[in-house]
Short mmCIF file of C-alpha atoms and ligand atoms in Angstrom, two decimals:
data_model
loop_
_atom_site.label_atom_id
_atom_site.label_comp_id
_atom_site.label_asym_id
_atom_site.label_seq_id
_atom_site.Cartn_x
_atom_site.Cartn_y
_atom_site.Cartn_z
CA UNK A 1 0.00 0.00 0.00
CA UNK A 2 1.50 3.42 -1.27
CA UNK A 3 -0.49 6.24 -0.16
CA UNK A 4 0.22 9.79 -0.98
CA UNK A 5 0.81 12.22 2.30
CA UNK A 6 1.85 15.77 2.21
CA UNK A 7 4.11 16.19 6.05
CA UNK A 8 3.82 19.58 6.95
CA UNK A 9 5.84 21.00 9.39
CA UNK A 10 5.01 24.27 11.39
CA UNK A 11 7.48 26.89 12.97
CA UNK A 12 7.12 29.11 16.07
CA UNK A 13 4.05 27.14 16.96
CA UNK A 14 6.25 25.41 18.74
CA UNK A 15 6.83 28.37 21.12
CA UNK A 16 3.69 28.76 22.77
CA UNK A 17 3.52 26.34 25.07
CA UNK A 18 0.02 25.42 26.59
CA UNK A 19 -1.87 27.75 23.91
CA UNK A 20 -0.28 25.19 21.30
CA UNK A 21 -3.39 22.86 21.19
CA UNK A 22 -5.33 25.90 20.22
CA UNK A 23 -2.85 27.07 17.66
CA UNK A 24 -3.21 23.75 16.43
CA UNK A 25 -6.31 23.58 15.88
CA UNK A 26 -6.72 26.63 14.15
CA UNK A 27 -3.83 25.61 11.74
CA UNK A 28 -6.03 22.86 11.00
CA UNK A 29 -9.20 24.63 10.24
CA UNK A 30 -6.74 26.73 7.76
CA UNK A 31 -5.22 24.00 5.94
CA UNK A 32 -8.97 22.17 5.79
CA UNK A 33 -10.22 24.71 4.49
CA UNK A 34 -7.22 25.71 1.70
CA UNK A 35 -7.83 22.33 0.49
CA UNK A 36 -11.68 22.07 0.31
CA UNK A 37 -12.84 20.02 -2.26
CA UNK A 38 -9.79 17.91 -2.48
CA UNK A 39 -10.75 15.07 -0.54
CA UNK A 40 -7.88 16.20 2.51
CA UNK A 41 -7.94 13.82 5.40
CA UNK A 42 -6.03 16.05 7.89
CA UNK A 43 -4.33 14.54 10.97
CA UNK A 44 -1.93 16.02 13.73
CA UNK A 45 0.93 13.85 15.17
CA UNK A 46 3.69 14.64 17.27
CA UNK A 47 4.33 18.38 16.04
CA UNK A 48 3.26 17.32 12.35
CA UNK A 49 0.56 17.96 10.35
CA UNK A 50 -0.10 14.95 7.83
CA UNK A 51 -2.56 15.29 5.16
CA UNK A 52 -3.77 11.90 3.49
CA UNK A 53 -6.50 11.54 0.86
CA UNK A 54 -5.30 14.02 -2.06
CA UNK A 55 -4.99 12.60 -5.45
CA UNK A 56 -1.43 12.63 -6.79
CA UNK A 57 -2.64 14.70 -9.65
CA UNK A 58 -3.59 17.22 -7.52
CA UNK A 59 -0.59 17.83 -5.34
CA UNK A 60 0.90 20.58 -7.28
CA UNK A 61 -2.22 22.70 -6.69
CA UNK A 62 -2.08 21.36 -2.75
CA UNK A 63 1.13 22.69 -2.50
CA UNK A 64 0.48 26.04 -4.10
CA UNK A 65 -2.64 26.37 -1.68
CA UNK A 66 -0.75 25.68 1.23
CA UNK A 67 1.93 27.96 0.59
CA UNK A 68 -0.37 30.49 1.74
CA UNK A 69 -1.38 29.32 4.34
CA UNK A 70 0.29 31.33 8.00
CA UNK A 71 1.54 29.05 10.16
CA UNK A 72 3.02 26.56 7.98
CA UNK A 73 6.52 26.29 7.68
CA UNK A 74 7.40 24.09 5.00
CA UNK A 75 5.40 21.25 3.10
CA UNK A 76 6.94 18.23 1.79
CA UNK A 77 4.83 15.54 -0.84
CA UNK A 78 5.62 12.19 0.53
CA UNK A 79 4.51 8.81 0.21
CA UNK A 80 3.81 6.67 3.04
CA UNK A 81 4.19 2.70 2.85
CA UNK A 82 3.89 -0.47 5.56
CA UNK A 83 7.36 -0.19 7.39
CA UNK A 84 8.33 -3.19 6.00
CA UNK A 85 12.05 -2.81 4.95
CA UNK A 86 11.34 -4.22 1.47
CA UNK A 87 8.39 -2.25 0.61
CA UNK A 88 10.85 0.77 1.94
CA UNK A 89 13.11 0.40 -0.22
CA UNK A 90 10.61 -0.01 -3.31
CA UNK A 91 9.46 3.49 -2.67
CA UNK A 92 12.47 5.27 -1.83
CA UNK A 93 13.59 3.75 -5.59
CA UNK A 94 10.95 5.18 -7.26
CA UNK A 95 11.09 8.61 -5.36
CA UNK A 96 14.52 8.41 -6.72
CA UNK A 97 13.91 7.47 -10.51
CA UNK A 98 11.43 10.71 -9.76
CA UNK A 99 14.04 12.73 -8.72
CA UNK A 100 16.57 12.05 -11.13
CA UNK A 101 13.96 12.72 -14.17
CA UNK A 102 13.58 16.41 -12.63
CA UNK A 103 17.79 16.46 -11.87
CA UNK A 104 20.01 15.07 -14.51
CA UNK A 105 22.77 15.86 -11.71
CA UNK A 106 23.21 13.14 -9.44
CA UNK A 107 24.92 13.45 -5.83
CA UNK A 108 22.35 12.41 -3.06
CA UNK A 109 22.07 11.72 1.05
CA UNK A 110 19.59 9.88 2.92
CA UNK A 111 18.27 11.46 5.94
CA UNK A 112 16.07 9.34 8.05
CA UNK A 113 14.18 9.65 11.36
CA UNK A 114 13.15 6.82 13.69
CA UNK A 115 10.02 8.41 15.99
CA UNK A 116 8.87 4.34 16.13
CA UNK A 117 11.80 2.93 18.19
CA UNK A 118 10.39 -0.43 17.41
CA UNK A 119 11.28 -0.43 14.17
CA UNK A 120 13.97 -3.11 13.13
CA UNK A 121 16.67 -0.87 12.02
CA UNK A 122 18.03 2.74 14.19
CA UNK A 123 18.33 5.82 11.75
CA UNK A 124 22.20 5.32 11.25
CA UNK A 125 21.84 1.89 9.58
CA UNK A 126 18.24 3.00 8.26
CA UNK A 127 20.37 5.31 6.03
CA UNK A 128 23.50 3.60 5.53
CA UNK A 129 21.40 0.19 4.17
CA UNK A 130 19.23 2.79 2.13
CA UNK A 131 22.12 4.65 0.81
CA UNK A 132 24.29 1.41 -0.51
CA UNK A 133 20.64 0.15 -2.18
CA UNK A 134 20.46 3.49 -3.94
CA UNK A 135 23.92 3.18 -5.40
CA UNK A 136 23.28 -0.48 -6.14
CA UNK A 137 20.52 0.54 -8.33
CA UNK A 138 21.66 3.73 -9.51
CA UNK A 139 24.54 3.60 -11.23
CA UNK A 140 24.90 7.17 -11.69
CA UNK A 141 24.13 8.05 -8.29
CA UNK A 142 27.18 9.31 -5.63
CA UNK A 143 26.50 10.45 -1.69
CA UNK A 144 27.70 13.62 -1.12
CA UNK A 145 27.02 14.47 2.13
CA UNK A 146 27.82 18.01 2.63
CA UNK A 147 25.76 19.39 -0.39
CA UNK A 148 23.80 16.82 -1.90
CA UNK A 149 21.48 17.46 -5.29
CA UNK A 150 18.73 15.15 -3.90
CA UNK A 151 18.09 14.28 -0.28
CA UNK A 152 15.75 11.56 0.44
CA UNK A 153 14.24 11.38 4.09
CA UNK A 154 12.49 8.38 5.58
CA UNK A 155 10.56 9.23 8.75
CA UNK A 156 9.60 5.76 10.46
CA UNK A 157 6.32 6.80 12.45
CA UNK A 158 3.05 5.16 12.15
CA UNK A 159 3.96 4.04 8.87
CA UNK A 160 6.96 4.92 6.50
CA UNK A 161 6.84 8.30 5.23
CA UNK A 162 9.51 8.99 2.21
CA UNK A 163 10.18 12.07 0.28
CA UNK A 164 12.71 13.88 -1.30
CA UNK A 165 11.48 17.63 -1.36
CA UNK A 166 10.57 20.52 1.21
CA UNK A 167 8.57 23.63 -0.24
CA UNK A 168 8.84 26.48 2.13
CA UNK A 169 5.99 27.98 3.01
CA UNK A 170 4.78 31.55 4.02
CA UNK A 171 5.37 31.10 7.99
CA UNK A 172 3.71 33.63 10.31
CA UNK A 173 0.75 32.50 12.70
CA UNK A 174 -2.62 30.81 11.53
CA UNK A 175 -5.00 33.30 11.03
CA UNK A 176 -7.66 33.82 13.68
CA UNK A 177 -5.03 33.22 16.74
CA UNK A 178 -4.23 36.58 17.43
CA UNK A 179 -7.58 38.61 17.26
CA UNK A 180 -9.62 40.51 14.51
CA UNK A 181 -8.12 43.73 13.16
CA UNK A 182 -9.89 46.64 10.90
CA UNK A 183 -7.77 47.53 8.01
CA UNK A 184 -8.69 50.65 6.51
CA UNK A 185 -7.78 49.95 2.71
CA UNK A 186 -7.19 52.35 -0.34
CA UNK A 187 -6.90 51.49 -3.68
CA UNK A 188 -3.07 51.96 -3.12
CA UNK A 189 0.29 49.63 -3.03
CA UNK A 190 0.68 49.90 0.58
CA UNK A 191 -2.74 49.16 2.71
CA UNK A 192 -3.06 45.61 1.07
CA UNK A 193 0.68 44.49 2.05
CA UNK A 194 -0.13 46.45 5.82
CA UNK A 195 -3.19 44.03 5.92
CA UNK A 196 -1.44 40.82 4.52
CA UNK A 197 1.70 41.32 7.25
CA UNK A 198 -0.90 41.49 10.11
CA UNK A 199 -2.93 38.57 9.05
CA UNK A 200 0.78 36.88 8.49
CA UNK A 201 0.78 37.38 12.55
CA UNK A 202 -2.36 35.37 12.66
CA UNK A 203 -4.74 38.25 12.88
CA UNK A 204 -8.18 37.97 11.15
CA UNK A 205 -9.07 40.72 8.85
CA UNK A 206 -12.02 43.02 7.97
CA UNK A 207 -11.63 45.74 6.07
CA UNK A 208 -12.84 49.60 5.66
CA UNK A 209 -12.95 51.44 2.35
CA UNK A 210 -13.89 54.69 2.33
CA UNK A 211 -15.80 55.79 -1.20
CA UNK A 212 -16.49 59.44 -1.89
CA UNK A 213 -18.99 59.28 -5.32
CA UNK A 214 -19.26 60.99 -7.92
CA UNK A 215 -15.59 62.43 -7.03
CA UNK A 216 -14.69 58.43 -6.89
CA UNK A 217 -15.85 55.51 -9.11
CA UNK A 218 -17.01 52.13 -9.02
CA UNK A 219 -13.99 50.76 -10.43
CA UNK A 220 -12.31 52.16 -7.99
CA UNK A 221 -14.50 50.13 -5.47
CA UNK A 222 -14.27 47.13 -7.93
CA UNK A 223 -10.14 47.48 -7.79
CA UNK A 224 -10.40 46.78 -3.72
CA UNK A 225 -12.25 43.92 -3.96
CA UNK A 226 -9.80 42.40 -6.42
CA UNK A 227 -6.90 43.76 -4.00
CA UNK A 228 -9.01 41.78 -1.23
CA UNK A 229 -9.65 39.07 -3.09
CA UNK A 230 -6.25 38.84 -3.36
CA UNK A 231 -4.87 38.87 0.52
CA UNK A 232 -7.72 36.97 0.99
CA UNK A 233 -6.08 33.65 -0.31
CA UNK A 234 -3.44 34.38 2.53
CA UNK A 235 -5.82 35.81 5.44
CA UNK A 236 -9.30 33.55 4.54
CA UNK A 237 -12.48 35.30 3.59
CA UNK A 238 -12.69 39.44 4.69
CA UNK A 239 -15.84 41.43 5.26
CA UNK A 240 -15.30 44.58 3.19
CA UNK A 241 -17.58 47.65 5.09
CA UNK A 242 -17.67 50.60 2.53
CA UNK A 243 -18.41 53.95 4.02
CA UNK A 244 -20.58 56.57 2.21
CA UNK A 245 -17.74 59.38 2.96
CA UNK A 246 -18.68 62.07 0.61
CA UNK A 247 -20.66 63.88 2.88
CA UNK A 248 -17.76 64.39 5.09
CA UNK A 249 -15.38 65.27 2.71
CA UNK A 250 -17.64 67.81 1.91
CA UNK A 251 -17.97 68.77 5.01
CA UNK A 252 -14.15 69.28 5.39
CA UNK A 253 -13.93 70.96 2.13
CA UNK A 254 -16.51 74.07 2.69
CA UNK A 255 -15.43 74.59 6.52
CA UNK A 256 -11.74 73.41 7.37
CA UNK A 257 -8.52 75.81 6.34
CA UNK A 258 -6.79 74.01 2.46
CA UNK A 259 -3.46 72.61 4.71
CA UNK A 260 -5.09 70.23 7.08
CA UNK A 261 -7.78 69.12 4.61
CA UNK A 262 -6.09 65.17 4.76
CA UNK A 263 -5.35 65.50 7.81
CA UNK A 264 -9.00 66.39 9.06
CA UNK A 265 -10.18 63.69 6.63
CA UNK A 266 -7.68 60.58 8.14
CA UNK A 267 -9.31 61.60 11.48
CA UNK A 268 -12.41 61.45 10.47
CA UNK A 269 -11.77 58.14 8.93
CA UNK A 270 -10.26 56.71 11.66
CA UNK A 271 -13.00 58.25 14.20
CA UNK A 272 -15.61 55.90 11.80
CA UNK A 273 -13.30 52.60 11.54
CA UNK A 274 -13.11 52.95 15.62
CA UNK A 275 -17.00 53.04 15.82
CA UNK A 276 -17.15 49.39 12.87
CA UNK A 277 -14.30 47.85 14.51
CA UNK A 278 -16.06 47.95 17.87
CA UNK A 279 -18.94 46.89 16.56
CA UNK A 280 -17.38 43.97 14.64
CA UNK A 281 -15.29 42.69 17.85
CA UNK A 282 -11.76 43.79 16.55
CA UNK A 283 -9.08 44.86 18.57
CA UNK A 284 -7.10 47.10 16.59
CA UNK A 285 -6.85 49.31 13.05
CA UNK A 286 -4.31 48.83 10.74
CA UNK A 287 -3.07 51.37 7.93
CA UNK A 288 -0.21 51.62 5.56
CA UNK A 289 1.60 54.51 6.30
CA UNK A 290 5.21 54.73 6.62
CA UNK A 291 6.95 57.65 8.58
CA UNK A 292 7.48 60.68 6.13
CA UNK A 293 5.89 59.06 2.98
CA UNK A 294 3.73 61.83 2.42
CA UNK A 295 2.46 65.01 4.74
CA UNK A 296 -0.21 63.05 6.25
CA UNK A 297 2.25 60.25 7.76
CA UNK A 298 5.05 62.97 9.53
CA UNK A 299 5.63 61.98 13.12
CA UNK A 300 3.53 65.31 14.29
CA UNK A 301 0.70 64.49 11.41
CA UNK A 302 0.15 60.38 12.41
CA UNK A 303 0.19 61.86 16.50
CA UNK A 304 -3.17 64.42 14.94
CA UNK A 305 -4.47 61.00 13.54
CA UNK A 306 -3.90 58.67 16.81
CA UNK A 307 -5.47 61.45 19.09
CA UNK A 308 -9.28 60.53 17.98
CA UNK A 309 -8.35 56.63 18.84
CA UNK A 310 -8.46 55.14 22.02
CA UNK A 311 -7.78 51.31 20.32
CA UNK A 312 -4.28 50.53 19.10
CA UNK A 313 -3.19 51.54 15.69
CA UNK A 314 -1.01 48.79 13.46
CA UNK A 315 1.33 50.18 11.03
CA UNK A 316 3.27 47.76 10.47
CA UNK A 317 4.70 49.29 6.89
CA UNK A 318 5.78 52.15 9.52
CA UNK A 319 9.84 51.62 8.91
CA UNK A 320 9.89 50.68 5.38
CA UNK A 321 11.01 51.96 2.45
CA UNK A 322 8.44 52.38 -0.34
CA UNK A 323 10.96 49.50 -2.02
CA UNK A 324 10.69 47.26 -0.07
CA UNK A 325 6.86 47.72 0.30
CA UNK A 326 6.44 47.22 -3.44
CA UNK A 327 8.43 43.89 -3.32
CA UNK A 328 6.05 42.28 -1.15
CA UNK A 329 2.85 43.30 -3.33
CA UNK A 330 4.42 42.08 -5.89
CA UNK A 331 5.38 38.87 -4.17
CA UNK A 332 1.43 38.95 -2.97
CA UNK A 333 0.22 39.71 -6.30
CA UNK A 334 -1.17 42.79 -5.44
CA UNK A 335 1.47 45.31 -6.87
CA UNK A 336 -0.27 44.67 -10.42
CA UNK A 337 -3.65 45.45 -9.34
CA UNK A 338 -2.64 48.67 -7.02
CA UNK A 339 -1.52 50.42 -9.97
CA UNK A 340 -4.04 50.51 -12.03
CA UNK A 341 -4.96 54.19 -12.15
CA UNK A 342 -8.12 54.51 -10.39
CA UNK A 343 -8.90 57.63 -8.22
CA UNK A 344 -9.08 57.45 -4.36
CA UNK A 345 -10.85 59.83 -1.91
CA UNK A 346 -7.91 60.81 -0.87
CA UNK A 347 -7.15 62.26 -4.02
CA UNK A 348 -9.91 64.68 -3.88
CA UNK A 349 -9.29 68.18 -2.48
CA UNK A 350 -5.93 67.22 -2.20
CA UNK A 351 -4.32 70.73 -0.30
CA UNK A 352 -1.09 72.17 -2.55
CA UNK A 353 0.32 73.10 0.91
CA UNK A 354 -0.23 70.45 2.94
CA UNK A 355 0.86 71.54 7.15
CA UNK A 356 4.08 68.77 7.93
CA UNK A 357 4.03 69.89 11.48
CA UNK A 358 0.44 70.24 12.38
CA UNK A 359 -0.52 70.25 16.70
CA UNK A 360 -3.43 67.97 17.64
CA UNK A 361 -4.78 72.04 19.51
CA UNK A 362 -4.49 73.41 15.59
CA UNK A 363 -6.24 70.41 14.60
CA UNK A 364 -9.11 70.30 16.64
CA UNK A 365 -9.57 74.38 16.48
CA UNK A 366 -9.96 73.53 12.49
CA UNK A 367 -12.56 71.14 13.08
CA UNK A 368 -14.48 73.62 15.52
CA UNK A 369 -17.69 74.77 14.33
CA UNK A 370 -18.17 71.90 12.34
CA UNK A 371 -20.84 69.04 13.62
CA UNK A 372 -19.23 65.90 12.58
CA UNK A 373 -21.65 63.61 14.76
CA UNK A 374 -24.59 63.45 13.42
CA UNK A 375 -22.65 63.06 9.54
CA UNK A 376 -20.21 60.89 11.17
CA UNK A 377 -23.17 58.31 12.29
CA UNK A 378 -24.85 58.44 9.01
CA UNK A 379 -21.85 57.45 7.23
CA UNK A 380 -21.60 54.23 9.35
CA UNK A 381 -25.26 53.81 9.05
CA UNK A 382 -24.67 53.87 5.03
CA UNK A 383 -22.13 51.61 5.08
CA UNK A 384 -22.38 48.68 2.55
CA UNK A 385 -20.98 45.11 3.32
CA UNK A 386 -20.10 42.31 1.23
CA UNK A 387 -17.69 38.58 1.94
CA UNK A 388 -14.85 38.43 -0.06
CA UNK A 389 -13.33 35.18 -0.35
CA UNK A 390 -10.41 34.16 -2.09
CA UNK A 391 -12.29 32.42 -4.87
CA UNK A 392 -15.24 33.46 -6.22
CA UNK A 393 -17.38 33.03 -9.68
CA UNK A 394 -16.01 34.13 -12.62
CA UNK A 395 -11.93 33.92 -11.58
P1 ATP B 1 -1.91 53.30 0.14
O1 ATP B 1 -0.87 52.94 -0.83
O2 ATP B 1 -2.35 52.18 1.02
O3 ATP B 1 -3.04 54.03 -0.50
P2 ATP B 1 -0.71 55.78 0.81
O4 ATP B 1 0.73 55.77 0.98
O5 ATP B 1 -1.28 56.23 -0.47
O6 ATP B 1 -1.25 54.33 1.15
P3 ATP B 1 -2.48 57.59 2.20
O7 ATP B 1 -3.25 57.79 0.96
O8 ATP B 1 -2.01 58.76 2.96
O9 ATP B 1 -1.22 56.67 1.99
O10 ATP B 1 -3.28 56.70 3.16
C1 ATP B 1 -2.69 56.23 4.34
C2 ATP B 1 -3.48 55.05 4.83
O11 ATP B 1 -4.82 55.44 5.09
C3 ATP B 1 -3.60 53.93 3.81
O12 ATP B 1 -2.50 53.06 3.84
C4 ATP B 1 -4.87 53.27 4.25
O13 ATP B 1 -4.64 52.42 5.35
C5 ATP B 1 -5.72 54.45 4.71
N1 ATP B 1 -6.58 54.94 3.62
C6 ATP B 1 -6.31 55.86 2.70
N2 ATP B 1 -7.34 56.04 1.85
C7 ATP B 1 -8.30 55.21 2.24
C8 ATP B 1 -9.63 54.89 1.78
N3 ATP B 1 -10.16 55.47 0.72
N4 ATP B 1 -10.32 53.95 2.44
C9 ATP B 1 -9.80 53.32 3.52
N5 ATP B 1 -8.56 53.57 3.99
C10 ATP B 1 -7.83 54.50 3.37
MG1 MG B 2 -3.59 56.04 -0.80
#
């Protein structure tokens, strides 16, 4: 009996001690549900994840699915046969003839681990009776075992588990172990990278876009569910709350001095995300600003924005260069879609003179005068909510 297995190993799960079983668990649900429809029989063992079931055809796509999945630190395709030594040996060969079609170069090293210390033969002669049945039946096979092309590991558990491949995988937390978080989104490069590093830390994501029509459009709308779509193949399906905010900016625009226009407007946007975040039983907002990207994100300007908060505020772009930013959407597959060249609110009334080193007293003196209740609870009455999962019709 030769069944195919993906082994799955996770990182810094191991860390956390008597929360692990929980963390487990939730990696499960994750990995369940990135390979629905695949027939996945998933089962834990001994700081493993094994998943049984999958058709070989279909492993490729497995693998792909599971790279995205936080939490999991590598994946390797495996087969898993009767520990009988003979039937062993049978399978490591043709993992090997497998190996060799991909690698016309030919050095190899067995690695082998004995977690059933029944098993007839320790790991030392596990590999060294492997190894000189390799040779025997490869004759262009040599060990090398500093830097070998192909490494074949045995595991003896349960059963026999051989493979000769690990697939890194994205790493982080599973999602849903550290909270829910609000990410306010744009149409921009840096919002959908802010909210795929926090979901990365295992925190589950819904997400605010604020719409100003007829000075936005609905492709502009259209281009954040595609950017959502998108981290949603990492973070799991995302509630996306869009906020009527052209009233406000309004608002802002007939009774607040030109230089703190965007400043006025990111409190006002964070003042509404507070007010849906509660509501929705999330912990924290996250945004993509950086320090000193633009006017709006200067130590003195993000200090005007915090002030209307009382919940934490993720940034985790905060130290990054826009470089390094842009690899990671474009490692996420978002960098493509960001740059399409579709208007955002905050691209409306956007001040020439923009104030660098507002005070949170100059700030609130503009926004005096002004009733921002009453508009500020219609906007999150207005707001519009739709799931976004990862895969929907038409894709
Ligand atoms: P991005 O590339 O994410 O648009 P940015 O560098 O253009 O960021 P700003 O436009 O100043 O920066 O916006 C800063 C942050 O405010 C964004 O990263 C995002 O979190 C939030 N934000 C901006 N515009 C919107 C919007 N229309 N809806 C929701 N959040 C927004
Ligand atoms: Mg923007």
């Amino acid at each position: 009996m030769m069944e195919n297995v993906l082994l799955i190993r996770y990182g810094e799960l191991h860390l956390k001690g008597l929360n692990r079983p929980f963390f487990e668990r939730k990696l499960i649900e994750r990995i369940k549900s990135a390979l629905s429809g695949m027939n996945a029989q998933v089962r834990r063992e001994q700081g493993r994840i094994f998943v049984f079931g999958i058709d070989p055809s279909m492993n490729e796509q497995a693998v792909s699915n599971l790279k995205r999945v936080f939490g999991i630190h590598s994946v390797s395709p495996s087969v898993g046969v009767n520990k009988d030594w003979n039937t062993i040996k049978q399978a490591a060969c043709s993992l090997m003839e497998r190996a060799l079609a991909a690698n016309a170069s030919s050095t190899f090293k067995v690695y082998s681990k004995r977690s059933d210390k029944q098993f007839e033969l320790n790991s030392v002669a596990i590999c060294r009776e492997l190894g000189g049945y390799l040779l025997s039946r490869f004759p262009k096979l040599s060990v090398d075992v500093h830097s070998p092309d192909i490494q074949l590991c045995v595991e003896i558990r349960d059963m026999a588990y051989i493979y000769t491949e690990e697939v890194y995988c994205a790493g982080g937390m599973p999602v849903g172990t550290a909270g829910r978080g609000t990410l306010l989104i744009s149409g921009g490069i840096d919002s959908p990278v802010a909210g795929w590093m926090m979901a990365k830390r295992g925190i589950e994501l819904i997400a605010i876009h604020f719409a100003s029509p007829p000075y936005t459009s609905q492709r502009a709308e259209q281009k954040v569910h595609s950017l959502l779509r998108q981290v949603a193949k990492y973070s799991g399906r995302i509630m996306l709350f869009v906020v009527p905010f052209t009233e406000i900016q309004e608002l802002i625009k007939d009774n607040c001095p030109e230089e703190v226009f965007t400043l006025v407007m990111r409190r006002m946007m964070m003042r509404i995300s507070q007010e849906i975040a509660i509501k929705e039983g999330c912990q924290a907002l996250i945004t993509g600003e950086s320090v000193g990207q633009v006017a709006s994100q200067t130590m003195p300007a993000i200090a005007c924005t915090d002030a209307v908060t009382s919940m934490p505020v993720f940034r985790p772009l905060i130290g990054m260069d826009k470089d390094e930013v842009i690899a990671i959407s474009r490692k996420i597959e978002t960098f493509d879609i960001s740059i399409q060249p579709y208007e955002d609110c905050c691209t409306v009334f956007t001040p020439k003179h923009p104030r660098t080193h507002p005070t949170i007293a100059g700030i609130e003196k503009a926004e005096r005068g002004t009733e921002w209740d009453e508009p500020i609870k219609r906007a999150v009455e207005g707001t519009k909510v739709t799931v976004i999962k990862a895969f929907s019709k038409g894709d």
